[in-house]
Coordinates of C-alpha atoms in Angstrom, one line a residue:
M1 CA 193.7 25.4 127.1
N2 CA 197.2 25.8 128.3
K3 CA 200.2 23.4 128.3
S4 CA 199.4 22.0 131.8
H5 CA 197.1 19.4 130.0
F6 CA 198.9 16.2 129.7
L7 CA 197.7 13.2 127.7
V8 CA 199.0 9.7 128.1
I9 CA 198.2 7.5 125.0
N10 CA 198.6 3.9 126.0
A11 CA 198.4 0.6 124.1
D12 CA 197.3 -2.5 126.2
D13 CA 198.3 -6.2 125.5
F14 CA 202.0 -5.5 124.7
G15 CA 203.6 -8.9 124.5
F16 CA 200.2 -10.6 123.4
S17 CA 201.6 -11.6 120.1
H18 CA 204.2 -10.5 117.4
D19 CA 201.5 -8.8 115.5
V20 CA 200.3 -6.7 118.5
N21 CA 204.0 -5.8 119.3
A22 CA 204.6 -4.6 115.9
A23 CA 201.4 -2.4 115.9
I24 CA 202.4 -0.9 119.2
I25 CA 205.9 0.0 118.1
Q26 CA 204.6 1.5 114.8
A27 CA 202.0 3.6 116.8
H28 CA 204.9 4.8 119.0
E29 CA 207.5 5.5 116.1
E30 CA 205.0 7.0 113.6
G31 CA 202.0 8.1 115.7
I32 CA 200.9 9.4 119.1
L33 CA 201.5 6.5 121.3
T34 CA 203.5 7.3 124.4
S35 CA 203.0 4.3 126.7
T36 CA 202.1 0.6 126.7
S37 CA 201.2 -2.2 129.2
L38 CA 203.0 -5.5 129.1
M39 CA 201.5 -8.9 129.6
V40 CA 204.4 -10.6 131.2
T41 CA 203.0 -14.1 130.3
G42 CA 202.1 -13.2 126.8
D43 CA 203.4 -15.4 123.9
A44 CA 205.5 -12.6 122.7
A45 CA 206.6 -11.0 126.1
Q46 CA 210.3 -11.5 125.5
E47 CA 210.1 -9.9 122.2
A48 CA 208.1 -7.0 123.7
I49 CA 210.7 -6.4 126.4
A50 CA 213.6 -6.3 123.9
L51 CA 211.6 -3.9 121.7
A52 CA 211.0 -1.7 124.8
K53 CA 214.6 -1.5 125.6
N54 CA 215.2 -0.3 122.0
H55 CA 212.7 2.4 122.5
P56 CA 213.6 4.2 125.6
H57 CA 210.9 7.0 125.2
L58 CA 208.1 4.3 125.2
A59 CA 206.9 4.1 128.8
V60 CA 206.0 0.6 129.9
G61 CA 203.6 -0.6 132.7
L62 CA 202.4 -3.9 133.9
H63 CA 199.2 -5.3 132.2
L64 CA 198.1 -7.5 135.3
V65 CA 196.4 -10.6 133.8
L66 CA 194.1 -12.4 136.1
V67 CA 191.4 -13.4 133.6
C68 CA 191.6 -14.6 129.8
G69 CA 195.4 -15.4 130.0
K70 CA 198.1 -17.4 131.6
S71 CA 199.7 -17.2 135.1
V72 CA 203.2 -16.8 136.0
L73 CA 203.1 -19.4 138.8
P74 CA 202.6 -23.2 138.1
P75 CA 199.0 -24.5 138.5
A76 CA 200.0 -26.6 141.5
Q77 CA 200.7 -23.4 143.5
I78 CA 197.4 -21.5 142.5
P79 CA 194.9 -24.3 142.0
H80 CA 191.9 -22.0 142.7
L81 CA 193.0 -19.5 140.1
V82 CA 193.9 -21.5 137.0
D83 CA 193.3 -24.9 135.3
S84 CA 195.9 -27.6 134.9
Q85 CA 197.3 -25.8 132.0
G86 CA 197.8 -22.5 133.9
N87 CA 194.9 -20.7 132.2
F88 CA 192.7 -18.2 134.1
S89 CA 189.0 -18.2 133.7
H90 CA 187.5 -16.7 130.6
N91 CA 184.6 -15.3 132.5
P92 CA 185.6 -12.0 134.1
T93 CA 182.3 -11.9 136.2
Q94 CA 182.8 -15.3 137.4
A95 CA 186.5 -14.7 138.2
G96 CA 185.5 -11.4 140.0
L97 CA 183.0 -13.2 142.2
N98 CA 185.5 -16.0 143.0
Y99 CA 188.1 -13.4 143.9
Q100 CA 185.6 -11.6 146.2
F101 CA 184.1 -14.5 148.2
N102 CA 186.7 -17.4 148.1
Q103 CA 189.3 -17.1 150.9
A104 CA 191.7 -19.7 149.3
T105 CA 191.6 -17.8 146.0
R106 CA 192.5 -14.4 147.7
A107 CA 195.6 -16.0 149.2
E108 CA 196.6 -17.3 145.8
L109 CA 195.8 -14.0 144.1
R110 CA 198.4 -12.4 146.3
L111 CA 201.1 -14.9 145.2
E112 CA 200.3 -14.5 141.5
I113 CA 200.2 -10.7 141.5
S114 CA 203.5 -10.6 143.4
A115 CA 204.9 -13.0 140.7
Q116 CA 203.7 -11.0 137.9
L117 CA 205.2 -7.8 139.4
E118 CA 208.5 -9.7 140.0
K119 CA 208.6 -10.9 136.4
F120 CA 208.2 -7.3 135.3
R121 CA 211.0 -6.2 137.6
D122 CA 213.3 -9.0 136.3
S123 CA 212.8 -7.7 132.8
G124 CA 214.9 -4.7 133.8
L125 CA 212.3 -2.2 132.6
N126 CA 211.1 0.7 134.8
L127 CA 207.5 0.2 136.0
A128 CA 205.7 3.3 134.6
H129 CA 202.3 2.2 135.8
V130 CA 199.9 -0.8 136.5
D131 CA 196.6 -1.5 134.9
G132 CA 194.9 -4.9 134.2
H133 CA 193.5 -7.1 131.4
L134 CA 189.8 -6.5 131.2
H135 CA 190.2 -3.9 134.0
L136 CA 190.1 -6.6 136.7
H137 CA 192.9 -4.7 138.6
V138 CA 190.1 -2.3 139.9
H139 CA 188.4 -5.1 141.6
P140 CA 188.6 -4.0 145.3
V141 CA 190.4 -7.2 146.5
I142 CA 193.0 -6.9 143.7
L143 CA 193.4 -3.2 144.1
N144 CA 194.0 -3.6 147.8
I145 CA 196.7 -6.3 147.1
L146 CA 198.4 -3.9 144.6
T147 CA 198.5 -1.1 147.2
E148 CA 200.1 -3.5 149.6
F149 CA 202.8 -4.2 147.2
A150 CA 203.3 -0.5 145.9
A151 CA 206.3 0.2 148.1
E152 CA 208.1 -3.0 147.3
F153 CA 207.6 -2.8 143.5
K154 CA 207.5 1.0 143.2
I155 CA 204.0 1.2 141.9
K156 CA 203.3 4.9 141.5
F157 CA 200.5 5.1 139.0
I158 CA 197.4 2.9 138.6
R159 CA 194.7 3.2 136.0
L160 CA 191.1 3.9 137.2
P161 CA 188.7 4.0 134.3
S162 CA 186.7 7.3 134.3
E163 CA 184.8 8.7 131.3
E164 CA 181.5 10.6 131.0
L165 CA 178.8 8.5 129.5
T166 CA 177.1 11.6 128.0
K167 CA 180.3 12.6 126.1
N168 CA 180.4 9.0 124.6
L169 CA 176.9 8.9 123.8
K170 CA 177.0 12.2 122.0
I171 CA 179.3 10.6 119.5
D172 CA 178.2 6.9 119.4
R173 CA 175.0 5.5 120.7
R174 CA 175.6 1.9 119.9
N175 CA 175.8 -0.7 122.7
L176 CA 173.7 1.7 124.8
L177 CA 172.6 -0.8 127.6
T178 CA 176.3 -2.2 128.0
K179 CA 177.6 1.3 128.3
I180 CA 175.1 2.4 130.8
I181 CA 175.9 -0.8 133.0
W182 CA 179.6 -0.4 132.6
S183 CA 179.4 3.3 133.4
I184 CA 177.6 2.6 136.8
V185 CA 179.8 -0.3 137.7
F186 CA 183.1 1.3 136.8
G187 CA 181.9 4.6 138.3
Q188 CA 181.5 3.0 141.7
L189 CA 184.8 1.2 141.4
R190 CA 186.4 4.4 140.5
N191 CA 184.9 6.1 143.6
Y192 CA 186.3 3.2 145.8
G193 CA 189.7 3.3 144.1
E194 CA 190.2 7.1 144.3
G195 CA 189.9 6.8 148.2
L196 CA 192.3 3.8 148.3
L197 CA 195.0 5.2 146.0
K198 CA 194.9 8.7 147.7
A199 CA 195.5 7.0 151.1
H200 CA 198.5 5.2 149.7
H201 CA 199.8 8.2 147.7
I202 CA 199.5 6.4 144.4
N203 CA 198.7 8.5 141.4
F204 CA 195.9 8.3 138.9
A205 CA 194.6 10.2 135.8
D206 CA 191.7 12.6 136.1
R207 CA 190.0 11.0 133.1
V208 CA 190.6 7.7 131.3
Y209 CA 189.0 7.0 128.0
G210 CA 188.6 3.7 126.2
L211 CA 186.3 1.5 128.2
L212 CA 183.0 2.7 126.7
Q213 CA 184.4 2.6 123.2
T214 CA 186.5 -0.5 123.6
G215 CA 187.5 -2.1 120.1
N216 CA 186.4 1.0 118.3
M217 CA 188.5 3.9 119.4
S218 CA 188.6 5.1 115.8
E219 CA 190.0 8.3 114.2
E220 CA 186.4 9.6 113.9
Y221 CA 185.7 9.0 117.5
L222 CA 189.0 10.6 118.8
L223 CA 188.3 13.7 116.6
S224 CA 184.9 14.1 118.2
L225 CA 186.1 13.2 121.8
I226 CA 189.2 15.4 122.0
P227 CA 187.5 18.8 121.9
Q228 CA 185.1 17.6 124.8
I229 CA 188.0 16.8 127.1
E230 CA 188.4 19.1 130.0
A231 CA 190.5 17.3 132.5
E232 CA 194.2 18.2 133.2
L233 CA 195.7 14.7 133.3
V234 CA 194.1 12.3 130.7
E235 CA 194.7 8.7 129.5
I236 CA 193.4 7.5 126.3
Y237 CA 194.1 3.8 125.8
A238 CA 193.6 1.5 122.8
H239 CA 194.3 -2.1 121.6
P240 CA 196.1 -1.5 118.3
A241 CA 196.9 -4.5 116.0
L242 CA 198.2 -4.9 112.4
V243 CA 195.4 -7.4 111.7
N244 CA 192.0 -7.9 113.4
T245 CA 191.6 -11.2 115.3
D246 CA 188.8 -12.9 117.1
T247 CA 190.1 -11.5 120.5
N248 CA 190.8 -8.0 118.9
N249 CA 188.4 -7.2 116.1
G250 CA 189.1 -3.5 116.2
G251 CA 192.9 -3.4 116.3
E252 CA 193.4 -2.1 112.7
I253 CA 190.9 0.7 113.2
E254 CA 192.6 1.7 116.5
L255 CA 196.2 1.6 115.0
K256 CA 195.0 3.9 112.2
A257 CA 193.6 6.3 114.8
L258 CA 196.9 6.4 116.6
L259 CA 198.8 7.0 113.3
S260 CA 196.3 9.7 112.3
H261 CA 197.8 13.2 111.4
K262 CA 194.4 14.8 112.0
V263 CA 194.3 13.5 115.5
R264 CA 197.8 14.6 116.2
E265 CA 197.1 18.1 114.8
L266 CA 193.9 18.4 116.9
L267 CA 195.7 17.5 120.1
T268 CA 198.3 20.3 119.3
V269 CA 195.6 22.9 118.6
K270 CA 193.8 21.9 121.9
G271 CA 196.9 22.3 123.8
F272 CA 197.6 18.7 125.0
E273 CA 201.1 17.7 125.7
L274 CA 201.7 14.1 125.0
S275 CA 203.3 12.3 128.0
N276 CA 203.3 9.2 130.1
C277 CA 202.7 8.1 133.6
A278 CA 206.4 8.1 134.6
K279 CA 207.0 11.7 133.3
V280 CA 203.8 13.3 134.8
I281 CA 204.5 12.3 138.4
H282 CA 208.2 13.7 138.6

């Protein structure tokens, strides 16, 4: 393998909490993390923005939140999207169906997506990429809205999950049925997304690893996965945290993996160059 193989190592949920922010910065300073995705309405979003400005080599993208989180816009402006407290649905399937079939919801989605992009732009950070909480950004309705806003907000890179089920199962056969279903669903969404993003000249990675192993991207898993990766532009994403919580019960395991010297050495041996979305498209 030669040096044209680029690897983006991304942490989602930047801004979710002080604890998550601290884990992400540690993984960047001491480990292999090159990139992160900011929740602009997260409880610790302002702290995350300040930290990002102190770490200029950490690329930051938008972690679009349209489920299990808070909106930027007040509830009165988007009554079909959020409750009276500004909270999105906690059911991604229900939210997805609502976004697909409800005309009023679609109009409000456009407003909220624009508001989140605007809030990111107001932070003064450069937008390295866009992805989404629980991957709702690859929903065809949402992905189309993002492509419409691409020129205005300089969206040059969007995550499209894509990993081989066979490679994952060779390492870890747990949650087999869920993995099969996700592989089929996200495989179809990837096919749709590739065509749409190509048409709008928006970049995406050849392979994106994390979905099938969510919450358990451990050191052991990465050491088994890395030798199997064949693509030229790859993203591996994780959800590191200092302490496990109800919403992130694998955070400590994933932080340890990102800090692993063995993982770093293996990446070097296999010829991967650590990079980020902002770098690989220039």
